[in-house]
XYZ file of C-alpha atoms in Angstrom:
207
model
C -6.397 -3.507 5.182
C -5.226 -3.520 1.636
C -2.074 -5.291 3.403
C -2.998 -7.848 5.148
C -6.388 -8.998 3.804
C -4.835 -12.491 2.129
C -2.339 -13.293 4.628
C -4.652 -15.814 6.002
C -5.616 -17.558 3.098
C -3.500 -16.743 0.128
C -0.710 -19.216 1.193
C -3.832 -21.838 1.107
C -4.497 -21.057 -2.424
C -0.721 -21.007 -3.723
C -0.063 -24.412 -2.294
C -3.183 -25.758 -3.957
C -1.706 -24.519 -7.133
C 1.255 -26.558 -6.475
C 3.614 -23.524 -5.389
C 6.252 -23.810 -2.759
C 6.670 -21.105 -0.077
C 9.902 -20.182 -1.814
C 7.890 -19.439 -4.617
C 5.406 -17.400 -3.415
C 6.978 -15.974 0.036
C 7.886 -12.887 -1.877
C 4.551 -11.974 -3.114
C 4.330 -10.143 0.275
C 7.620 -8.771 0.301
C 7.556 -7.122 -3.180
C 4.812 -4.887 -1.707
C 7.325 -3.483 0.544
C 10.182 -3.337 -2.154
C 7.531 -1.538 -4.224
C 6.822 0.970 -1.401
C 10.468 1.946 -0.905
C 11.517 2.773 -4.656
C 7.902 4.074 -5.273
C 8.419 6.768 -1.959
C 11.744 8.121 -3.641
C 10.075 8.595 -7.081
C 6.852 10.081 -5.412
C 9.039 12.646 -3.346
C 10.059 13.980 -6.635
C 6.726 13.816 -8.822
C 4.256 14.742 -6.139
C 5.066 18.558 -6.085
C 4.631 18.196 -10.065
C 1.494 16.344 -10.413
C -0.014 17.012 -7.322
C -2.379 14.634 -4.907
C -5.431 16.006 -6.513
C -4.653 13.954 -9.945
C -2.205 11.237 -8.395
C -4.854 9.737 -5.777
C -7.616 8.885 -7.984
C -5.698 7.487 -10.570
C -3.948 5.008 -7.937
C -6.928 3.804 -6.052
C -8.482 2.882 -9.141
C -5.631 0.947 -10.701
C -5.010 -0.501 -7.176
C -8.838 -1.463 -7.015
C -8.608 -2.678 -10.780
C -5.400 -5.252 -9.904
C -7.019 -6.049 -6.463
C -10.198 -7.756 -8.425
C -7.624 -9.098 -11.117
C -5.600 -10.864 -8.348
C -9.122 -12.508 -7.469
C -9.387 -13.932 -10.985
C -6.016 -15.929 -10.131
C -8.540 -18.304 -8.273
C -9.025 -19.981 -11.885
C -5.324 -19.765 -13.150
C -4.135 -23.303 -12.577
C -0.707 -23.464 -13.983
C 1.828 -22.785 -10.978
C 4.335 -20.515 -12.704
C 1.568 -18.127 -14.362
C -0.082 -17.972 -10.885
C 3.109 -16.805 -9.047
C 4.322 -14.552 -11.641
C 0.903 -12.782 -12.075
C 0.847 -12.551 -8.320
C 3.998 -10.694 -8.231
C 2.767 -8.426 -10.662
C -0.442 -7.682 -9.489
C 0.912 -6.826 -5.882
C 2.994 -3.894 -7.454
C 0.073 -1.462 -7.304
C -0.668 -2.197 -3.667
C 2.993 -0.973 -3.048
C 2.709 2.421 -5.120
C -0.781 3.147 -3.435
C 0.481 2.640 0.031
C 3.747 4.632 -0.738
C 1.211 7.656 -1.953
C -0.612 7.344 1.119
C 2.362 7.308 3.360
C 3.690 10.399 1.618
C 0.875 12.840 1.444
C -1.478 11.826 4.258
C 0.762 12.876 7.442
C 2.008 16.225 5.286
C -1.851 17.132 4.236
C -3.439 16.486 7.770
C -0.618 18.641 9.245
C -0.904 21.413 7.369
C -4.782 20.914 7.874
C -4.387 20.694 11.648
C -0.948 22.668 12.351
C -1.447 22.974 15.949
C -2.322 19.055 16.668
C 0.655 17.618 14.879
C 1.114 14.758 17.436
C -2.541 13.986 17.816
C -2.776 13.928 13.987
C 0.518 11.425 14.016
C -0.940 9.286 16.711
C -4.360 9.041 14.698
C -2.655 7.965 11.764
C -0.378 5.366 13.542
C -3.476 4.033 15.497
C -5.679 3.636 12.137
C -2.925 2.237 10.737
C -2.692 -0.538 13.397
C -6.301 -1.147 13.202
C -6.399 -1.713 9.419
C -3.545 -4.165 9.815
C -5.401 -6.262 12.406
C -8.616 -6.143 11.173
C -7.527 -7.070 7.529
C -6.931 -10.954 8.292
C -10.269 -10.957 10.023
C -12.522 -9.455 6.931
C -10.361 -11.392 4.576
C -10.719 -14.786 6.263
C -14.437 -14.125 6.704
C -15.037 -13.289 2.956
C -12.762 -16.200 1.763
C -15.061 -18.547 3.963
C -17.989 -17.535 2.259
C -17.069 -17.036 -1.399
C -13.663 -18.576 -2.067
C -10.563 -16.911 -3.060
C -12.243 -14.432 -5.883
C -14.679 -12.755 -3.402
C -11.982 -10.768 -0.471
C -10.172 -9.260 -3.634
C -13.345 -8.311 -5.312
C -14.731 -6.341 -2.233
C -11.791 -4.865 -1.567
C -11.165 -3.575 -5.400
C -14.471 -2.133 -5.724
C -13.986 -0.277 -2.298
C -10.775 1.324 -3.851
C -12.246 1.985 -7.074
C -14.994 3.927 -5.333
C -12.622 5.820 -3.027
C -11.013 6.942 -6.255
C -13.992 8.055 -8.055
C -15.028 9.836 -4.766
C -11.619 11.593 -4.548
C -12.467 13.125 -8.046
C -14.946 15.286 -6.478
C -12.912 16.389 -3.361
C -12.366 20.305 -3.970
C -8.632 21.261 -4.957
C -8.464 23.099 -1.799
C -8.583 19.931 0.508
C -5.395 18.988 -0.778
C -2.279 20.751 0.948
C 0.285 22.324 -1.300
C 3.578 20.271 -1.405
C 6.838 22.100 -0.671
C 8.694 22.439 -4.190
C 11.801 22.843 -2.503
C 14.710 20.257 -4.039
C 17.006 18.127 -1.777
C 19.612 15.823 -2.774
C 19.210 12.397 -1.272
C 22.969 12.523 -0.358
C 22.738 15.477 1.711
C 19.627 14.321 3.626
C 21.467 11.004 4.416
C 24.060 13.084 6.106
C 21.900 14.161 8.988
C 22.613 11.875 11.924
C 19.015 12.000 13.170
C 17.551 10.896 9.623
C 20.042 8.009 9.474
C 19.300 6.836 13.042
C 15.396 6.688 12.444
C 15.644 4.933 9.359
C 17.717 2.338 11.198
C 15.183 2.340 14.006
C 12.468 2.175 11.356
C 14.000 -0.834 9.496
C 15.179 -2.712 12.544
C 13.643 -6.058 13.609
C 11.345 -6.357 16.342
C 12.371 -8.724 19.039
C 9.372 -11.046 17.609
C 11.132 -10.919 14.322
C 14.494 -12.427 15.805
C 12.797 -15.100 17.818
């Protein structure tokens, strides 16, 4: 939901502010770029600080940025609107990478005999979220304008972050602190092929 909430109406608002598709198009792409770099950093720092510390902070910061993103409704200068859109989308990429990096390892540790089922459910819930995000976003945008969808999502993220503060430490899996060099990891053909398949465009993208 976080990634697709505004795909149906952000462009309408951006065009209304006088922005061109070339100016606002990367607002969606910057999330994935941030996700890429964040995953590399989180893999190093998660064993040091732990998910118990990073999860609440990430959710709360991202929630605040979502609310501020909605405030852009009242920013009428095109360049400022686009620039702030870029800046405020960065926390989304950080949060998404944190979830990607930790959820699978945590759940697999909790359910070691059902790894395939855990992976399948994680992918399924991700797809559901990506599917219903535009539906919720459009409905809220129709009812309350540009600010309402971001305000609702932001408040929800902040509440989730607060709830995480009260989750027992035992719920979080201990991260493997073994250090691996990136170049050594990329020497594995299986990893390289997996990365290429994961990043390759689908037939729909090529059409």
